Short mmCIF file of C-alpha atoms in Angstrom, two decimals:
data_model
loop_
_atom_site.label_atom_id
_atom_site.label_comp_id
_atom_site.label_asym_id
_atom_site.label_seq_id
_atom_site.Cartn_x
_atom_site.Cartn_y
_atom_site.Cartn_z
CA MET A 321 23.59 22.39 3.98
CA ASP A 322 24.82 21.80 0.52
CA GLU A 323 22.56 21.88 -2.57
CA GLU A 324 22.98 18.15 -2.98
CA THR A 325 22.23 17.36 0.56
CA LYS A 326 19.35 19.76 0.53
CA ASN A 327 17.60 17.97 -2.14
CA LYS A 328 18.45 14.47 -1.50
CA VAL A 329 15.87 12.19 -0.82
CA ILE A 330 16.31 8.95 0.96
CA LEU A 331 13.47 6.01 1.59
CA HIS A 332 14.53 3.52 4.44
CA GLY A 333 12.45 0.80 3.77
CA SER A 334 12.26 -3.18 2.87
CA PHE A 335 11.36 -5.23 -0.13
CA ALA A 336 8.24 -7.27 2.09
CA SER A 337 6.71 -4.22 3.27
CA PRO A 338 3.72 -2.71 1.45
CA TYR A 339 4.06 0.33 3.68
CA SER A 340 7.42 0.85 2.12
CA LYS A 341 6.15 -0.07 -1.28
CA ARG A 342 3.35 2.73 -1.12
CA ILE A 343 6.36 5.54 -0.75
CA GLU A 344 8.21 3.95 -3.58
CA ILE A 345 5.07 4.53 -5.73
CA ALA A 346 4.35 8.06 -4.76
CA LEU A 347 8.04 9.40 -5.24
CA LYS A 348 7.85 7.58 -8.78
CA LEU A 349 4.73 9.17 -9.62
CA LYS A 350 6.23 12.26 -8.72
CA SER A 351 9.39 11.50 -10.62
CA ILE A 352 11.18 12.25 -7.53
CA PRO A 353 14.67 10.72 -7.74
CA TYR A 354 15.61 8.79 -4.53
CA GLN A 355 18.10 6.49 -2.47
CA LEU A 356 16.53 3.38 -1.30
CA VAL A 357 18.05 1.81 1.90
CA GLN A 358 16.86 -1.81 2.68
CA GLU A 359 16.45 -2.58 6.42
CA ASP A 360 16.84 -5.66 7.93
CA LEU A 361 13.84 -5.54 10.30
CA ASN A 362 15.18 -8.03 12.27
CA ASN A 363 18.57 -5.98 12.74
CA LYS A 364 17.29 -2.35 12.45
CA SER A 365 19.95 0.30 11.86
CA GLN A 366 20.80 2.72 14.43
CA THR A 367 20.07 5.43 11.70
CA LEU A 368 16.55 4.29 11.45
CA LEU A 369 16.22 4.12 15.28
CA ARG A 370 17.32 7.54 15.41
CA TYR A 371 15.00 8.84 12.73
CA ASN A 372 11.96 7.06 14.05
CA PRO A 373 12.34 6.62 17.80
CA VAL A 374 8.92 6.68 18.74
CA HIS A 375 7.78 3.65 16.62
CA LYS A 376 11.16 2.00 15.54
CA LYS A 377 9.46 1.08 12.04
CA ILE A 378 9.86 1.46 8.52
CA PRO A 379 9.05 3.43 6.19
CA VAL A 380 10.92 6.59 7.09
CA LEU A 381 11.50 9.23 4.42
CA VAL A 382 14.37 11.68 4.95
CA HIS A 383 14.18 14.90 2.81
CA GLN A 384 16.48 17.81 3.53
CA GLY A 385 18.00 15.73 6.27
CA LYS A 386 14.76 15.66 8.22
CA PRO A 387 12.90 12.46 8.76
CA ILE A 388 9.30 11.92 8.12
CA SER A 389 7.32 8.70 9.37
CA GLU A 390 4.53 7.01 9.13
CA SER A 391 3.41 5.90 5.27
CA LEU A 392 0.15 8.25 4.91
CA CYS A 393 1.79 11.23 6.50
CA ILE A 394 4.84 10.83 4.04
CA ILE A 395 2.42 10.48 1.26
CA GLU A 396 0.79 13.76 1.85
CA TYR A 397 4.21 15.41 2.66
CA ILE A 398 5.39 14.44 -0.81
CA ASP A 399 2.03 15.73 -2.37
CA GLU A 400 2.47 18.76 -0.76
CA THR A 401 6.34 19.29 -1.48
CA TRP A 402 6.40 18.51 -4.63
CA ARG A 403 3.69 19.80 -7.04
CA ASN A 404 4.62 18.00 -10.46
CA GLY A 405 3.22 14.89 -11.32
CA PRO A 406 -0.38 13.97 -10.61
CA HIS A 407 -2.16 15.32 -7.25
CA LEU A 408 -1.93 12.21 -4.81
CA LEU A 409 -5.01 13.90 -3.00
CA PRO A 410 -7.72 15.83 -4.76
CA GLN A 411 -7.58 19.56 -4.54
CA ASP A 412 -11.36 19.96 -3.62
CA PRO A 413 -11.34 19.50 0.17
CA TYR A 414 -14.89 17.37 -0.11
CA ARG A 415 -13.10 14.87 -2.37
CA ARG A 416 -10.00 14.98 -0.36
CA SER A 417 -11.88 14.07 2.86
CA LYS A 418 -13.46 11.10 0.81
CA VAL A 419 -10.08 9.72 -0.39
CA ARG A 420 -8.63 9.95 3.21
CA PHE A 421 -11.59 8.22 4.90
CA TRP A 422 -11.52 5.21 2.24
CA ALA A 423 -7.66 4.81 2.43
CA SER A 424 -7.77 4.78 6.03
CA TYR A 425 -10.63 2.35 5.88
CA ILE A 426 -8.99 -0.05 3.62
CA GLN A 427 -5.66 0.20 5.84
CA SER A 428 -7.64 -0.47 9.38
CA HIS A 429 -9.87 -3.25 8.06
CA LEU A 430 -8.20 -5.33 5.40
CA TYR A 431 -4.36 -5.29 6.03
CA ASP A 432 -4.60 -7.19 9.31
CA VAL A 433 -7.43 -9.79 8.32
CA VAL A 434 -5.69 -10.42 4.98
CA LEU A 435 -2.24 -11.32 7.25
CA GLU A 436 -4.78 -13.44 9.13
CA VAL A 437 -6.05 -15.62 5.91
CA VAL A 438 -2.40 -16.43 5.02
CA LYS A 439 -1.31 -17.06 8.68
CA THR A 440 -3.78 -19.49 9.79
CA GLU A 441 -5.98 -22.43 8.65
CA GLY A 442 -9.01 -24.11 9.59
CA GLU A 443 -11.96 -22.00 11.15
CA GLU A 444 -9.40 -19.15 11.95
CA GLN A 445 -8.87 -18.90 8.10
CA GLU A 446 -12.46 -19.31 7.22
CA LYS A 447 -13.40 -16.71 9.58
CA ALA A 448 -10.78 -14.01 8.44
CA LEU A 449 -12.06 -15.06 4.86
CA THR A 450 -15.47 -14.14 5.50
CA GLU A 451 -14.37 -10.78 7.14
CA ILE A 452 -12.37 -10.14 4.27
CA LYS A 453 -15.44 -10.69 1.96
CA GLU A 454 -17.65 -8.35 4.03
CA LYS A 455 -15.25 -5.22 3.74
CA LEU A 456 -14.61 -5.90 0.00
CA SER A 457 -18.67 -5.78 -0.25
CA ILE A 458 -18.93 -2.49 1.60
CA ILE A 459 -15.99 -1.12 -0.62
CA GLU A 460 -17.74 -2.42 -3.64
CA LYS A 461 -21.37 -0.97 -2.58
CA GLU A 462 -20.18 2.23 -1.07
CA GLY A 463 -16.66 3.08 -1.59
CA LEU A 464 -16.32 2.85 -5.16
CA LYS A 465 -19.12 5.47 -5.93
CA GLU A 466 -17.28 8.16 -3.30
CA ILE A 467 -13.91 7.13 -4.72
CA PHE A 468 -14.60 7.54 -8.27
CA SER A 469 -17.18 10.19 -8.42
CA ASP A 470 -16.03 11.72 -11.40
CA THR A 471 -16.07 8.51 -13.39
CA ASN A 472 -19.70 7.25 -12.21
CA GLY A 473 -18.06 4.88 -9.80
CA GLU A 474 -16.32 3.10 -12.61
CA PRO A 475 -12.90 2.37 -11.37
CA ILE A 476 -10.57 4.11 -13.78
CA VAL A 477 -6.85 4.23 -12.87
CA LYS A 478 -3.80 5.73 -14.57
CA ASN A 479 -0.62 6.70 -13.82
CA GLU A 480 -1.61 10.22 -14.12
CA THR A 481 -4.80 9.95 -11.76
CA MET A 482 -3.70 7.57 -9.28
CA SER A 483 -4.59 8.81 -5.83
CA LEU A 484 -3.88 8.02 -2.07
CA VAL A 485 -6.54 5.30 -2.05
CA ASP A 486 -5.30 3.74 -5.22
CA ILE A 487 -1.87 3.34 -3.72
CA VAL A 488 -3.15 1.92 -0.46
CA MET A 489 -5.65 -0.53 -2.16
CA CYS A 490 -2.55 -1.59 -4.39
CA THR A 491 -0.18 -2.25 -1.45
CA LEU A 492 -2.46 -4.25 0.46
CA LEU A 493 -4.21 -6.37 -1.87
CA SER A 494 -2.40 -6.17 -5.58
CA PRO A 495 -0.76 -9.70 -4.72
CA TYR A 496 -4.08 -11.27 -4.37
CA LYS A 497 -3.41 -13.69 -7.12
CA ALA A 498 -0.18 -15.19 -5.36
CA HIS A 499 -2.11 -15.28 -2.04
CA GLU A 500 -4.96 -17.46 -3.86
CA GLU A 501 -2.48 -19.65 -5.33
CA VAL A 502 -0.68 -20.42 -2.26
CA LEU A 503 -3.48 -20.77 -0.01
CA GLY A 504 -5.98 -22.25 -2.58
CA LEU A 505 -8.74 -20.00 -1.86
CA LYS A 506 -10.67 -17.21 -3.81
CA ILE A 507 -9.92 -13.88 -2.24
CA ILE A 508 -11.43 -11.64 -4.83
CA ASP A 509 -14.30 -13.12 -6.52
CA PRO A 510 -14.85 -11.27 -9.71
CA GLU A 511 -18.78 -12.25 -9.42
CA ALA A 512 -19.26 -11.01 -6.02
CA VAL A 513 -17.11 -7.74 -6.04
CA PRO A 514 -16.71 -6.82 -9.98
CA GLY A 515 -15.95 -3.65 -9.24
CA VAL A 516 -13.08 -4.11 -6.72
CA TYR A 517 -11.86 -6.99 -9.18
CA GLY A 518 -11.42 -4.40 -11.86
CA TRP A 519 -10.13 -1.63 -9.74
CA LEU A 520 -7.24 -4.07 -8.46
CA ASN A 521 -6.39 -5.37 -11.88
CA ALA A 522 -6.46 -1.56 -13.60
CA ILE A 523 -3.93 -0.78 -10.51
CA ASN A 524 -1.80 -3.57 -11.48
CA GLN A 525 -1.70 -2.66 -15.26
CA THR A 526 -0.30 0.67 -14.61
CA ASP A 527 3.32 1.35 -15.47
CA VAL A 528 4.54 2.74 -11.89
CA VAL A 529 2.90 -0.59 -10.23
CA LYS A 530 4.62 -2.99 -12.62
CA ASP A 531 8.23 -0.93 -12.14
CA VAL A 532 7.96 -1.28 -8.14
CA SER A 533 6.57 -4.66 -8.39
CA PRO A 534 8.72 -7.91 -7.87
CA PRO A 535 8.56 -10.86 -9.99
CA TYR A 536 5.38 -13.18 -9.64
CA GLU A 537 7.78 -16.00 -8.56
CA GLN A 538 9.45 -13.95 -5.84
CA VAL A 539 5.94 -12.85 -4.66
CA LEU A 540 4.78 -16.46 -4.55
CA GLU A 541 7.90 -17.65 -2.47
CA PHE A 542 7.78 -15.11 -0.26
CA VAL A 543 3.94 -15.60 0.56
CA ARG A 544 4.81 -19.42 0.89
CA ALA A 545 7.66 -18.99 3.33
CA PHE A 546 5.69 -16.24 5.43
CA ARG A 547 2.90 -18.77 5.71
CA GLN A 548 5.04 -21.64 6.42
CA MET A 549 6.82 -19.56 9.45
CA SER A 550 3.45 -18.68 10.63
CA LEU A 551 2.10 -21.84 10.94
CA SER A 552 4.86 -23.39 12.58
CA ARG A 553 4.78 -20.78 15.18
CA SER A 554 1.38 -21.53 16.02
#
């Protein structure tokens, strides 16, 4: 393997995927040059299927010719392989376990229910919205003090301090303003969950998130199209 191939980093991803976006954030935080291969999710490339034969999904990171799949696993690989830039997982084992726990909690309990709010209407939508508010309340009351234990629970986020849990939260909920505009609903209530509200806005103000985020109008267009398509199928 020549030196260029050995050091090459390729990301198979998609504009619309939060899982793909989180890998881009991690790579940029570490200042790692990479090639982005945009996959058509309705017509996946043979390369992607060969690299991820189990789930056949994006994202897939290819480094030194070897594929790594599943976004949380990829981020840990990036953090352990490139020691430059911020630590995406704390060095202290206890704090690292807390970051992993809350990243997993947010991914497991928020992503699907946010999609439900966008995809449905009426009672189904109300039920999903209530569930979001319940989960955000748990993060507000229990999560923030553990995630930001070194800042007394105050959500302070900068490029140099961004961690795995910030990245996961960002890629699942940072477009909340576009969701609220399209749906005509309040998803993140600054009075009910001021800490979560401040956390998301701090994340969105970081240079790296601004760099990977598409224009607001493009996000609006995507959310509208996704909602219309989902409602037409129901």
